[in-house]
Amino acid sequence: MEYIVILLMITLSMMVLVAVVYRKSGASLSWYDEVASVLLAWLTYYASALAALSRGHIGFNGLLNAMKPSLRVPVLLFGEVLVIGFFILLAWVGVEVLVILEGDSLTSLTWVPTRLTQSVIPIGAVLFVIGQLLSFPDMWKQAMSEKGIAGHDDVEIPEETPENTKEVLQP
């Protein structure tokens, strides 16, 4: 998955650079805007699924960690059901969109079917659900522990000991 995201980032970056050079030379690429927006959407969906795999999305771990494990676990499950339910709905609607778009093509590149460009909606949604499900066991273990759910920005705070809490007395 990382390789797909990296490839999309490199492709989009190179396309932007080439388009800038062409535009500065007075020969704009007629298809650039449409293709760049499609690549940006693909990058967004696939990177989102990758972030779901590592639980890298913005979350409310502090709120969950403030709760006792007996309350933390049901709230975590409720959140998971909401997120996974939303992405299942998104996948289903994405398939419906593909049916509606049958026969359409991009405006500037008429040989590229719109269904191909929009297929990222159901594919990205399914990948997101898979990422959530694969990372859930670790999240469950953390939620069950007294320490709580570790966040990507958590900092280890050392325990107070007489050696590291000496007061500095001024004369």
PDB file of C-alpha atoms in Angstrom:
ATOM      1  CA  MET A   1       0.000   0.000   0.000  1.00  0.00           C
ATOM      2  CA  GLU A   2       2.853   2.387   0.804  1.00  0.00           C
ATOM      3  CA  TYR A   3       4.237   1.885  -2.676  1.00  0.00           C
ATOM      4  CA  ILE A   4       0.939   2.839  -4.286  1.00  0.00           C
ATOM      5  CA  VAL A   5       0.779   6.027  -2.218  1.00  0.00           C
ATOM      6  CA  ILE A   6       4.409   6.880  -2.988  1.00  0.00           C
ATOM      7  CA  LEU A   7       3.870   6.214  -6.695  1.00  0.00           C
ATOM      8  CA  LEU A   8       0.788   8.456  -6.711  1.00  0.00           C
ATOM      9  CA  MET A   9       2.697  11.229  -4.910  1.00  0.00           C
ATOM     10  CA  ILE A  10       5.604  11.051  -7.328  1.00  0.00           C
ATOM     11  CA  THR A  11       3.297  10.922 -10.353  1.00  0.00           C
ATOM     12  CA  LEU A  12       1.267  13.902  -9.162  1.00  0.00           C
ATOM     13  CA  SER A  13       4.402  15.896  -8.319  1.00  0.00           C
ATOM     14  CA  MET A  14       5.990  15.189 -11.689  1.00  0.00           C
ATOM     15  CA  MET A  15       2.762  16.044 -13.482  1.00  0.00           C
ATOM     16  CA  VAL A  16       2.565  19.394 -11.688  1.00  0.00           C
ATOM     17  CA  LEU A  17       6.189  20.174 -12.572  1.00  0.00           C
ATOM     18  CA  VAL A  18       5.691  19.253 -16.228  1.00  0.00           C
ATOM     19  CA  ALA A  19       2.471  21.282 -16.377  1.00  0.00           C
ATOM     20  CA  VAL A  20       4.225  24.334 -14.904  1.00  0.00           C
ATOM     21  CA  VAL A  21       7.022  24.077 -17.473  1.00  0.00           C
ATOM     22  CA  TYR A  22       4.515  23.738 -20.323  1.00  0.00           C
ATOM     23  CA  ARG A  23       2.410  26.626 -19.015  1.00  0.00           C
ATOM     24  CA  LYS A  24       5.472  28.894 -18.639  1.00  0.00           C
ATOM     25  CA  SER A  25       6.484  28.073 -22.200  1.00  0.00           C
ATOM     26  CA  GLY A  26       3.025  29.103 -23.425  1.00  0.00           C
ATOM     27  CA  ALA A  27       1.745  25.628 -24.258  1.00  0.00           C
ATOM     28  CA  SER A  28      -0.674  24.557 -21.514  1.00  0.00           C
ATOM     29  CA  LEU A  29      -1.678  20.924 -21.286  1.00  0.00           C
ATOM     30  CA  SER A  30      -5.428  20.740 -21.860  1.00  0.00           C
ATOM     31  CA  TRP A  31      -5.838  17.602 -19.781  1.00  0.00           C
ATOM     32  CA  TYR A  32      -3.701  18.585 -16.794  1.00  0.00           C
ATOM     33  CA  ASP A  33      -6.369  20.029 -14.470  1.00  0.00           C
ATOM     34  CA  GLU A  34      -8.708  17.087 -14.853  1.00  0.00           C
ATOM     35  CA  VAL A  35      -6.047  14.406 -14.458  1.00  0.00           C
ATOM     36  CA  ALA A  36      -4.351  16.175 -11.539  1.00  0.00           C
ATOM     37  CA  SER A  37      -7.632  16.374  -9.634  1.00  0.00           C
ATOM     38  CA  VAL A  38      -8.235  12.663 -10.235  1.00  0.00           C
ATOM     39  CA  LEU A  39      -4.720  11.806  -9.025  1.00  0.00           C
ATOM     40  CA  LEU A  40      -5.217  13.966  -5.938  1.00  0.00           C
ATOM     41  CA  ALA A  41      -8.459  12.121  -5.157  1.00  0.00           C
ATOM     42  CA  TRP A  42      -6.729   8.761  -5.626  1.00  0.00           C
ATOM     43  CA  LEU A  43      -3.865   9.877  -3.385  1.00  0.00           C
ATOM     44  CA  THR A  44      -6.352  11.000  -0.730  1.00  0.00           C
ATOM     45  CA  TYR A  45      -8.313   7.741  -0.689  1.00  0.00           C
ATOM     46  CA  TYR A  46      -5.314   5.401  -0.766  1.00  0.00           C
ATOM     47  CA  ALA A  47      -3.322   7.410   1.792  1.00  0.00           C
ATOM     48  CA  SER A  48      -6.391   7.465   4.025  1.00  0.00           C
ATOM     49  CA  ALA A  49      -6.594   3.673   3.882  1.00  0.00           C
ATOM     50  CA  LEU A  50      -2.884   3.465   4.681  1.00  0.00           C
ATOM     51  CA  ALA A  51      -3.369   5.777   7.666  1.00  0.00           C
ATOM     52  CA  ALA A  52      -6.247   3.584   8.872  1.00  0.00           C
ATOM     53  CA  LEU A  53      -3.903   0.612   8.896  1.00  0.00           C
ATOM     54  CA  SER A  54      -1.589   2.370  11.359  1.00  0.00           C
ATOM     55  CA  ARG A  55      -4.360   4.310  13.152  1.00  0.00           C
ATOM     56  CA  GLY A  56      -2.708   7.506  11.954  1.00  0.00           C
ATOM     57  CA  HIS A  57      -5.890   9.550  11.644  1.00  0.00           C
ATOM     58  CA  ILE A  58      -6.861  12.305  14.027  1.00  0.00           C
ATOM     59  CA  GLY A  59      -8.494  10.731  17.034  1.00  0.00           C
ATOM     60  CA  PHE A  60      -9.686  11.435  20.534  1.00  0.00           C
ATOM     61  CA  ASN A  61      -7.374   9.141  22.464  1.00  0.00           C
ATOM     62  CA  GLY A  62      -7.183  11.606  25.344  1.00  0.00           C
ATOM     63  CA  LEU A  63     -10.944  11.488  25.734  1.00  0.00           C
ATOM     64  CA  LEU A  64     -10.959   7.692  25.645  1.00  0.00           C
ATOM     65  CA  ASN A  65      -8.010   7.443  28.015  1.00  0.00           C
ATOM     66  CA  ALA A  66      -9.790   9.657  30.539  1.00  0.00           C
ATOM     67  CA  MET A  67     -12.403   6.904  30.868  1.00  0.00           C
ATOM     68  CA  LYS A  68     -12.093   3.734  32.892  1.00  0.00           C
ATOM     69  CA  PRO A  69     -11.561   0.608  30.753  1.00  0.00           C
ATOM     70  CA  SER A  70     -15.096  -0.531  31.587  1.00  0.00           C
ATOM     71  CA  LEU A  71     -16.454   2.543  29.759  1.00  0.00           C
ATOM     72  CA  ARG A  72     -13.566   2.989  27.303  1.00  0.00           C
ATOM     73  CA  VAL A  73     -14.191  -0.330  25.542  1.00  0.00           C
ATOM     74  CA  PRO A  74     -17.904   0.247  24.735  1.00  0.00           C
ATOM     75  CA  VAL A  75     -17.151   3.790  23.529  1.00  0.00           C
ATOM     76  CA  LEU A  76     -14.321   2.438  21.348  1.00  0.00           C
ATOM     77  CA  LEU A  77     -16.640  -0.214  19.902  1.00  0.00           C
ATOM     78  CA  PHE A  78     -19.324   2.398  19.212  1.00  0.00           C
ATOM     79  CA  GLY A  79     -16.792   4.568  17.388  1.00  0.00           C
ATOM     80  CA  GLU A  80     -15.524   1.619  15.361  1.00  0.00           C
ATOM     81  CA  VAL A  81     -19.064   0.666  14.342  1.00  0.00           C
ATOM     82  CA  LEU A  82     -19.727   4.251  13.221  1.00  0.00           C
ATOM     83  CA  VAL A  83     -16.510   4.533  11.212  1.00  0.00           C
ATOM     84  CA  ILE A  84     -16.753   1.103   9.589  1.00  0.00           C
ATOM     85  CA  GLY A  85     -20.474   1.589   8.935  1.00  0.00           C
ATOM     86  CA  PHE A  86     -19.784   4.915   7.227  1.00  0.00           C
ATOM     87  CA  PHE A  87     -17.131   3.420   4.960  1.00  0.00           C
ATOM     88  CA  ILE A  88     -19.326   0.438   4.087  1.00  0.00           C
ATOM     89  CA  LEU A  89     -22.039   2.932   3.109  1.00  0.00           C
ATOM     90  CA  LEU A  90     -19.470   4.916   1.117  1.00  0.00           C
ATOM     91  CA  ALA A  91     -18.385   1.753  -0.729  1.00  0.00           C
ATOM     92  CA  TRP A  92     -21.985   0.870  -1.544  1.00  0.00           C
ATOM     93  CA  VAL A  93     -22.777   4.394  -2.786  1.00  0.00           C
ATOM     94  CA  GLY A  94     -19.486   4.380  -4.707  1.00  0.00           C
ATOM     95  CA  VAL A  95     -20.583   1.266  -6.591  1.00  0.00           C
ATOM     96  CA  GLU A  96     -23.919   2.957  -7.345  1.00  0.00           C
ATOM     97  CA  VAL A  97     -22.016   5.958  -8.716  1.00  0.00           C
ATOM     98  CA  LEU A  98     -20.019   3.653 -10.992  1.00  0.00           C
ATOM     99  CA  VAL A  99     -23.258   2.213 -12.386  1.00  0.00           C
ATOM    100  CA  ILE A 100     -24.584   5.718 -13.069  1.00  0.00           C
ATOM    101  CA  LEU A 101     -21.341   6.761 -14.788  1.00  0.00           C
ATOM    102  CA  GLU A 102     -21.399   3.871 -17.259  1.00  0.00           C
ATOM    103  CA  GLY A 103     -20.514   5.165 -20.703  1.00  0.00           C
ATOM    104  CA  ASP A 104     -19.123   8.526 -19.517  1.00  0.00           C
ATOM    105  CA  SER A 105     -15.544   9.602 -20.080  1.00  0.00           C
ATOM    106  CA  LEU A 106     -13.277  12.426 -19.011  1.00  0.00           C
ATOM    107  CA  THR A 107     -13.881  15.702 -20.816  1.00  0.00           C
ATOM    108  CA  SER A 108     -10.301  16.294 -21.908  1.00  0.00           C
ATOM    109  CA  LEU A 109      -9.282  12.659 -22.402  1.00  0.00           C
ATOM    110  CA  THR A 110     -12.306  11.021 -23.963  1.00  0.00           C
ATOM    111  CA  TRP A 111     -10.634   7.603 -24.080  1.00  0.00           C
ATOM    112  CA  VAL A 112     -10.463   7.445 -20.238  1.00  0.00           C
ATOM    113  CA  PRO A 113     -13.734   6.154 -18.742  1.00  0.00           C
ATOM    114  CA  THR A 114     -15.056   8.112 -15.769  1.00  0.00           C
ATOM    115  CA  ARG A 115     -15.823   4.800 -14.086  1.00  0.00           C
ATOM    116  CA  LEU A 116     -12.077   4.144 -13.935  1.00  0.00           C
ATOM    117  CA  THR A 117     -11.339   7.479 -12.291  1.00  0.00           C
ATOM    118  CA  GLN A 118     -14.204   7.162  -9.796  1.00  0.00           C
ATOM    119  CA  SER A 119     -13.494   3.522  -8.933  1.00  0.00           C
ATOM    120  CA  VAL A 120     -11.279   4.853  -6.159  1.00  0.00           C
ATOM    121  CA  ILE A 121     -14.393   5.596  -4.068  1.00  0.00           C
ATOM    122  CA  PRO A 122     -15.506   2.010  -3.402  1.00  0.00           C
ATOM    123  CA  ILE A 123     -11.962   0.608  -3.557  1.00  0.00           C
ATOM    124  CA  GLY A 124     -10.617   3.190  -1.105  1.00  0.00           C
ATOM    125  CA  ALA A 125     -13.581   2.680   1.222  1.00  0.00           C
ATOM    126  CA  VAL A 126     -13.102  -1.098   1.285  1.00  0.00           C
ATOM    127  CA  LEU A 127      -9.361  -0.676   1.881  1.00  0.00           C
ATOM    128  CA  PHE A 128     -10.123   1.708   4.749  1.00  0.00           C
ATOM    129  CA  VAL A 129     -12.432  -0.859   6.354  1.00  0.00           C
ATOM    130  CA  ILE A 130      -9.772  -3.551   5.954  1.00  0.00           C
ATOM    131  CA  GLY A 131      -7.179  -1.235   7.542  1.00  0.00           C
ATOM    132  CA  GLN A 132      -9.477  -0.515  10.488  1.00  0.00           C
ATOM    133  CA  LEU A 133     -10.218  -4.205  11.003  1.00  0.00           C
ATOM    134  CA  LEU A 134      -6.556  -5.236  10.798  1.00  0.00           C
ATOM    135  CA  SER A 135      -5.485  -2.600  13.321  1.00  0.00           C
ATOM    136  CA  PHE A 136      -8.422  -3.185  15.674  1.00  0.00           C
ATOM    137  CA  PRO A 137      -6.949  -6.054  17.768  1.00  0.00           C
ATOM    138  CA  ASP A 138      -4.056  -3.862  18.918  1.00  0.00           C
ATOM    139  CA  MET A 139      -6.446  -0.986  19.646  1.00  0.00           C
ATOM    140  CA  TRP A 140      -8.656  -3.382  21.635  1.00  0.00           C
ATOM    141  CA  LYS A 141      -5.697  -4.556  23.751  1.00  0.00           C
ATOM    142  CA  GLN A 142      -4.694  -0.989  24.494  1.00  0.00           C
ATOM    143  CA  ALA A 143      -8.260  -0.004  25.369  1.00  0.00           C
ATOM    144  CA  MET A 144      -8.490  -2.903  27.820  1.00  0.00           C
ATOM    145  CA  SER A 145      -5.294  -1.897  29.608  1.00  0.00           C
ATOM    146  CA  GLU A 146      -5.146   0.571  32.474  1.00  0.00           C
ATOM    147  CA  LYS A 147      -2.636   2.692  30.547  1.00  0.00           C
ATOM    148  CA  GLY A 148      -5.059   3.282  27.701  1.00  0.00           C
ATOM    149  CA  ILE A 149      -4.633   3.896  24.006  1.00  0.00           C
ATOM    150  CA  ALA A 150      -1.262   5.171  22.867  1.00  0.00           C
ATOM    151  CA  GLY A 151      -1.321   8.029  20.407  1.00  0.00           C
ATOM    152  CA  HIS A 152       1.252   8.833  17.765  1.00  0.00           C
ATOM    153  CA  ASP A 153       2.095  12.009  19.690  1.00  0.00           C
ATOM    154  CA  ASP A 154       2.332  10.430  23.136  1.00  0.00           C
ATOM    155  CA  VAL A 155       5.481  11.250  25.052  1.00  0.00           C
ATOM    156  CA  GLU A 156       6.841   9.020  27.761  1.00  0.00           C
ATOM    157  CA  ILE A 157       6.890  10.954  31.020  1.00  0.00           C
ATOM    158  CA  PRO A 158       9.343   9.477  33.502  1.00  0.00           C
ATOM    159  CA  GLU A 159       8.094   8.646  36.959  1.00  0.00           C
ATOM    160  CA  GLU A 160       9.027  11.059  39.696  1.00  0.00           C
ATOM    161  CA  THR A 161      11.918   9.835  41.775  1.00  0.00           C
ATOM    162  CA  PRO A 162      13.983  11.638  44.391  1.00  0.00           C
ATOM    163  CA  GLU A 163      16.831  11.929  41.864  1.00  0.00           C
ATOM    164  CA  ASN A 164      14.840  13.711  39.154  1.00  0.00           C
ATOM    165  CA  THR A 165      12.666  15.874  41.426  1.00  0.00           C
ATOM    166  CA  LYS A 166      15.317  17.615  43.520  1.00  0.00           C
ATOM    167  CA  GLU A 167      14.288  21.139  44.256  1.00  0.00           C
ATOM    168  CA  VAL A 168      16.720  23.849  43.416  1.00  0.00           C
ATOM    169  CA  LEU A 169      17.133  26.076  46.427  1.00  0.00           C
ATOM    170  CA  GLN A 170      18.271  29.601  45.864  1.00  0.00           C
ATOM    171  CA  PRO A 171      20.278  31.423  48.566  1.00  0.00           C
TER     172      PRO A 171
END
